[in-house]
GROMACS .gro file of C-alpha atoms in nm:
model
  236
    1MET     CA    1  -0.056   1.747  -2.139
    2THR     CA    2   0.231   1.537  -2.100
    3GLU     CA    3   0.323   1.197  -2.025
    4GLN     CA    4   0.397   1.124  -1.606
    5PRO     CA    5   0.815   1.030  -1.574
    6GLY     CA    6   0.955   0.748  -1.682
    7SER     CA    7   0.646   0.648  -1.980
    8THR     CA    8   0.935   0.555  -2.157
    9ALA     CA    9   1.297   0.427  -2.068
   10GLY     CA   10   1.531   0.667  -1.931
   11THR     CA   11   1.751   0.713  -1.595
   12GLY     CA   12   1.679   0.521  -1.283
   13HIS     CA   13   1.586   0.859  -1.129
   14ASP     CA   14   1.281   0.838  -1.384
   15GLU     CA   15   1.223   0.452  -1.351
   16ALA     CA   16   1.256   0.461  -0.900
   17VAL     CA   17   0.978   0.839  -0.994
   18HIS     CA   18   0.750   0.630  -1.217
   19ASP     CA   19   0.718   0.304  -0.979
   20ALA     CA   20   0.690   0.524  -0.667
   21VAL     CA   21   0.334   0.703  -0.917
   22ASP     CA   22   0.214   0.420  -1.007
   23GLU     CA   23   0.181   0.229  -0.655
   24ALA     CA   24   0.087   0.606  -0.524
   25ARG     CA   25  -0.222   0.561  -0.790
   26HIS     CA   26  -0.290   0.169  -0.610
   27GLU     CA   27  -0.299   0.295  -0.290
   28ILE     CA   28  -0.496   0.638  -0.354
   29VAL     CA   29  -0.801   0.385  -0.560
   30ARG     CA   30  -0.751   0.125  -0.334
   31VAL     CA   31  -0.847   0.387  -0.036
   32GLY     CA   32  -1.118   0.565  -0.202
   33THR     CA   33  -1.317   0.230  -0.302
   34SER     CA   34  -1.238   0.152   0.107
   35LEU     CA   35  -1.372   0.486   0.266
   36PHE     CA   36  -1.697   0.480   0.016
   37ALA     CA   37  -1.769   0.082   0.102
   38ARG     CA   38  -1.788   0.191   0.410
   39GLY     CA   39  -2.020   0.485   0.395
   40TYR     CA   40  -1.668   0.743   0.550
   41VAL     CA   41  -1.734   0.946   0.189
   42HIS     CA   42  -2.036   0.966  -0.027
   43ALA     CA   43  -2.126   1.149  -0.378
   44SER     CA   44  -1.833   1.374  -0.461
   45ALA     CA   45  -1.682   1.503  -0.125
   46GLY     CA   46  -1.343   1.475  -0.025
   47ASN     CA   47  -1.051   1.410  -0.174
   48ILE     CA   48  -0.724   1.209  -0.168
   49SER     CA   49  -0.304   1.283  -0.233
   50ALA     CA   50   0.007   1.096  -0.204
   51ARG     CA   51   0.354   1.210  -0.203
   52ALA     CA   52   0.550   1.019  -0.454
   53GLY     CA   53   0.902   1.159  -0.490
   54ASP     CA   54   0.947   1.520  -0.577
   55HIS     CA   55   0.585   1.443  -0.722
   56HIS     CA   56   0.206   1.463  -0.602
   57LEU     CA   57  -0.121   1.262  -0.711
   58ILE     CA   58  -0.462   1.409  -0.601
   59THR     CA   59  -0.737   1.312  -0.764
   60PRO     CA   60  -0.983   1.517  -0.969
   61THR     CA   61  -1.238   1.771  -0.825
   62ASP     CA   62  -1.583   1.645  -0.843
   63ALA     CA   63  -1.434   1.302  -0.853
   64ALA     CA   64  -1.632   1.015  -0.633
   65LEU     CA   65  -1.370   0.848  -0.454
   66GLY     CA   66  -1.538   0.496  -0.446
   67PHE     CA   67  -1.555   0.531  -0.875
   68LEU     CA   68  -1.159   0.680  -0.917
   69GLU     CA   69  -0.919   0.538  -1.278
   70PRO     CA   70  -0.539   0.466  -1.163
   71GLY     CA   71  -0.473   0.693  -1.535
   72ARG     CA   72  -0.698   1.021  -1.464
   73LEU     CA   73  -0.562   1.068  -1.126
   74ALA     CA   74  -0.382   1.415  -1.129
   75LEU     CA   75  -0.018   1.393  -1.148
   76VAL     CA   76   0.189   1.723  -1.018
   77ASP     CA   77   0.526   1.787  -1.056
   78ALA     CA   78   0.859   1.966  -0.764
   79ARG     CA   79   0.671   2.301  -0.957
   80GLY     CA   80   0.269   2.216  -0.840
   81GLU     CA   81   0.178   2.188  -1.253
   82GLN     CA   82   0.040   1.946  -1.392
   83ILE     CA   83   0.202   1.729  -1.614
   84ALA     CA   84  -0.109   1.383  -1.653
   85GLY     CA   85  -0.432   1.334  -1.576
   86ASP     CA   86  -0.811   1.473  -1.506
   87ARG     CA   87  -0.822   1.874  -1.377
   88ALA     CA   88  -0.681   1.860  -0.975
   89SER     CA   89  -0.911   1.884  -0.737
   90LYS     CA   90  -0.915   2.222  -0.573
   91THR     CA   91  -0.757   2.118  -0.260
   92LEU     CA   92  -0.389   2.041  -0.458
   93THR     CA   93  -0.174   2.347  -0.251
   94LEU     CA   94  -0.343   2.259   0.082
   95HIS     CA   95  -0.203   1.909   0.058
   96ARG     CA   96   0.129   2.017  -0.062
   97ARG     CA   97   0.162   2.249   0.176
   98ILE     CA   98   0.095   1.983   0.473
   99CYS     CA   99   0.365   1.764   0.267
  100SER     CA  100   0.560   2.060   0.283
  101ALA     CA  101   0.540   2.173   0.692
  102ASP     CA  102   0.527   1.797   0.806
  103PRO     CA  103   0.837   1.589   0.583
  104THR     CA  104   0.671   1.296   0.746
  105ALA     CA  105   0.332   1.323   0.543
  106ARG     CA  106   0.262   1.180   0.215
  107PHE     CA  107  -0.042   1.054   0.232
  108VAL     CA  108  -0.303   1.279   0.261
  109ILE     CA  109  -0.705   1.247   0.345
  110HIS     CA  110  -0.997   1.432   0.373
  111THR     CA  111  -1.328   1.334   0.383
  112HIS     CA  112  -1.621   1.484   0.475
  113SER     CA  113  -1.678   1.190   0.715
  114THR     CA  114  -2.074   1.280   0.907
  115HIS     CA  115  -1.946   1.268   1.268
  116LEU     CA  116  -1.674   1.501   1.241
  117VAL     CA  117  -1.921   1.711   1.059
  118ALA     CA  118  -2.175   1.688   1.275
  119LEU     CA  119  -1.993   1.790   1.571
  120THR     CA  120  -1.920   2.117   1.430
  121LEU     CA  121  -2.223   2.148   1.360
  122ALA     CA  122  -2.330   2.045   1.745
  123GLY     CA  123  -2.018   2.249   1.899
  124VAL     CA  124  -1.698   2.085   1.939
  125TRP     CA  125  -1.550   2.120   2.270
  126SER     CA  126  -1.265   2.364   2.195
  127GLU     CA  127  -1.127   2.492   1.909
  128ALA     CA  128  -0.764   2.397   1.949
  129ASP     CA  129  -0.844   2.034   2.026
  130VAL     CA  130  -1.187   1.925   1.874
  131LEU     CA  131  -1.209   1.656   2.080
  132PRO     CA  132  -1.113   1.599   2.502
  133PRO     CA  133  -0.926   1.319   2.532
  134LEU     CA  134  -1.212   1.000   2.555
  135THR     CA  135  -1.021   0.686   2.538
  136PRO     CA  136  -0.615   0.558   2.523
  137TYR     CA  137  -0.678   0.538   2.165
  138TYR     CA  138  -0.772   0.883   2.047
  139VAL     CA  139  -0.481   0.985   2.223
  140MET     CA  140  -0.262   0.774   2.159
  141LYS     CA  141  -0.293   0.683   1.797
  142VAL     CA  142  -0.514   1.053   1.655
  143GLY     CA  143  -0.403   1.302   1.972
  144HIS     CA  144  -0.453   1.714   1.916
  145VAL     CA  145  -0.704   1.790   1.663
  146PRO     CA  146  -0.787   2.168   1.609
  147LEU     CA  147  -1.063   2.352   1.405
  148ILE     CA  148  -1.040   2.563   1.181
  149PRO     CA  149  -1.230   2.817   1.081
  150TYR     CA  150  -1.506   2.786   0.784
  151HIS     CA  151  -1.411   2.912   0.430
  152ARG     CA  152  -1.504   2.780   0.130
  153PRO     CA  153  -1.378   2.513   0.001
  154GLY     CA  154  -1.042   2.503  -0.207
  155ASP     CA  155  -0.996   2.893  -0.002
  156PRO     CA  156  -0.612   2.902  -0.059
  157ARG     CA  157  -0.598   3.088   0.316
  158VAL     CA  158  -0.700   2.706   0.520
  159ALA     CA  159  -0.327   2.607   0.369
  160ASP     CA  160  -0.181   2.910   0.553
  161LEU     CA  161  -0.440   2.845   0.909
  162VAL     CA  162  -0.339   2.468   0.892
  163THR     CA  163   0.045   2.469   0.853
  164ALA     CA  164   0.065   2.723   1.091
  165ARG     CA  165  -0.135   2.469   1.331
  166ILE     CA  166   0.157   2.251   1.268
  167THR     CA  167   0.422   2.443   1.325
  168ALA     CA  168   0.280   2.515   1.617
  169HIS     CA  169   0.220   2.149   1.788
  170ALA     CA  170   0.621   2.106   1.608
  171ALA     CA  171   0.689   2.343   1.832
  172SER     CA  172   0.563   2.277   2.115
  173ARG     CA  173   0.663   1.899   2.013
  174THR     CA  174   0.310   1.756   2.049
  175PRO     CA  175   0.321   1.730   1.616
  176ILE     CA  176  -0.055   1.632   1.537
  177ARG     CA  177  -0.169   1.424   1.209
  178ALA     CA  178  -0.488   1.572   1.163
  179VAL     CA  179  -0.669   1.901   1.207
  180LEU     CA  180  -1.136   1.954   1.139
  181LEU     CA  181  -1.243   2.195   0.912
  182ASP     CA  182  -1.577   2.383   0.999
  183ARG     CA  183  -1.852   2.213   0.839
  184LEU     CA  184  -1.666   2.044   0.569
  185GLY     CA  185  -1.444   1.788   0.782
  186PRO     CA  186  -1.126   1.582   0.876
  187VAL     CA  187  -0.844   1.641   0.692
  188VAL     CA  188  -0.571   1.371   0.775
  189TRP     CA  189  -0.232   1.249   0.660
  190GLY     CA  190   0.075   1.052   0.811
  191PRO     CA  191   0.330   0.800   0.617
  192ASP     CA  192   0.099   0.627   0.413
  193ALA     CA  193  -0.178   0.522   0.372
  194ALA     CA  194  -0.226   0.287   0.626
  195THR     CA  195  -0.171   0.564   0.941
  196ALA     CA  196  -0.331   0.797   0.774
  197LEU     CA  197  -0.607   0.578   0.741
  198ALA     CA  198  -0.588   0.484   1.112
  199VAL     CA  199  -0.594   0.781   1.211
  200LEU     CA  200  -0.941   0.936   1.042
  201GLU     CA  201  -1.086   0.596   1.132
  202GLU     CA  202  -0.991   0.671   1.510
  203LEU     CA  203  -1.187   1.028   1.418
  204GLU     CA  204  -1.440   0.937   1.306
  205GLU     CA  205  -1.543   0.709   1.608
  206THR     CA  206  -1.469   0.934   1.899
  207ALA     CA  207  -1.662   1.155   1.710
  208ARG     CA  208  -2.002   0.918   1.639
  209LEU     CA  209  -1.898   0.840   2.082
  210TRP     CA  210  -1.899   1.201   2.184
  211LEU     CA  211  -2.211   1.282   2.059
  212LEU     CA  212  -2.400   0.926   2.106
  213THR     CA  213  -2.338   0.990   2.490
  214ASP     CA  214  -2.478   1.371   2.418
  215ARG     CA  215  -2.101   1.476   2.463
  216ARG     CA  216  -2.166   1.403   2.862
  217PRO     CA  217  -1.876   1.144   2.929
  218GLU     CA  218  -1.546   1.366   3.148
  219PRO     CA  219  -1.172   1.311   2.922
  220LEU     CA  220  -0.945   1.113   3.046
  221PRO     CA  221  -0.741   1.271   3.419
  222SER     CA  222  -0.398   1.382   3.464
  223PRO     CA  223  -0.234   1.043   3.591
  224ALA     CA  224  -0.427   0.819   3.278
  225LEU     CA  225  -0.227   1.059   3.015
  226ASP     CA  226   0.073   1.097   3.230
  227GLU     CA  227   0.136   0.699   3.158
  228LEU     CA  228   0.004   0.747   2.810
  229ARG     CA  229   0.333   0.937   2.713
  230SER     CA  230   0.538   0.778   2.953
  231ALA     CA  231   0.413   0.448   2.807
  232PHE     CA  232   0.370   0.461   2.446
  233ASP     CA  233   0.532   0.835   2.399
  234ALA     CA  234   0.141   0.965   2.344
  235ALA     CA  235   0.184   1.331   2.210
  236TRP     CA  236  -0.071   1.480   2.425
   0.00000   0.00000   0.00000
């Protein structure tokens, strides 16, 4: 494989790409370490990617997210061809398609978070919304989360299903920030690592609350949802 762009002296564009890739490397490693330390990921489950200009960085296949090495992250060019690092995760297509479908998406996280996978086994609230609007912060920070039917890990058909959901919600002016893959866990995204992490954390915590209360609580009533839309522009 060739060296990453900008690794030698070149144009200002090359240097900008190099800087963006370098920053993305460190963000992915930082996020992976944090997720592992807090129990959001285990073994080699899950993957993380970041868009850097017209390039993508993604964790390698079967990588343990708590022990990532910056130089071994897979670097992919604008055509989807890998140009550096270890072999890219089998979910590369899904990550790249999410970023194409949602221009604001620059950081994507997929985990096998315990309570969210458990939710798919116990039964989601509905296929359109895996959880009810239980708390104001779930409505404000997460929003609608559709269930994606089970397909084997890395199945390219999943990317079609996810992008179709992104497009449909964008058309209805309720953009989504996450989906839940049946038996495999959440995929979340945002303009940066902090935003994507916040979505994942709020989503997993709400699933935990829902399961701990035996899925009994009623959702927030319509007037409360209207108020959240009005006061905070919540996409619900």
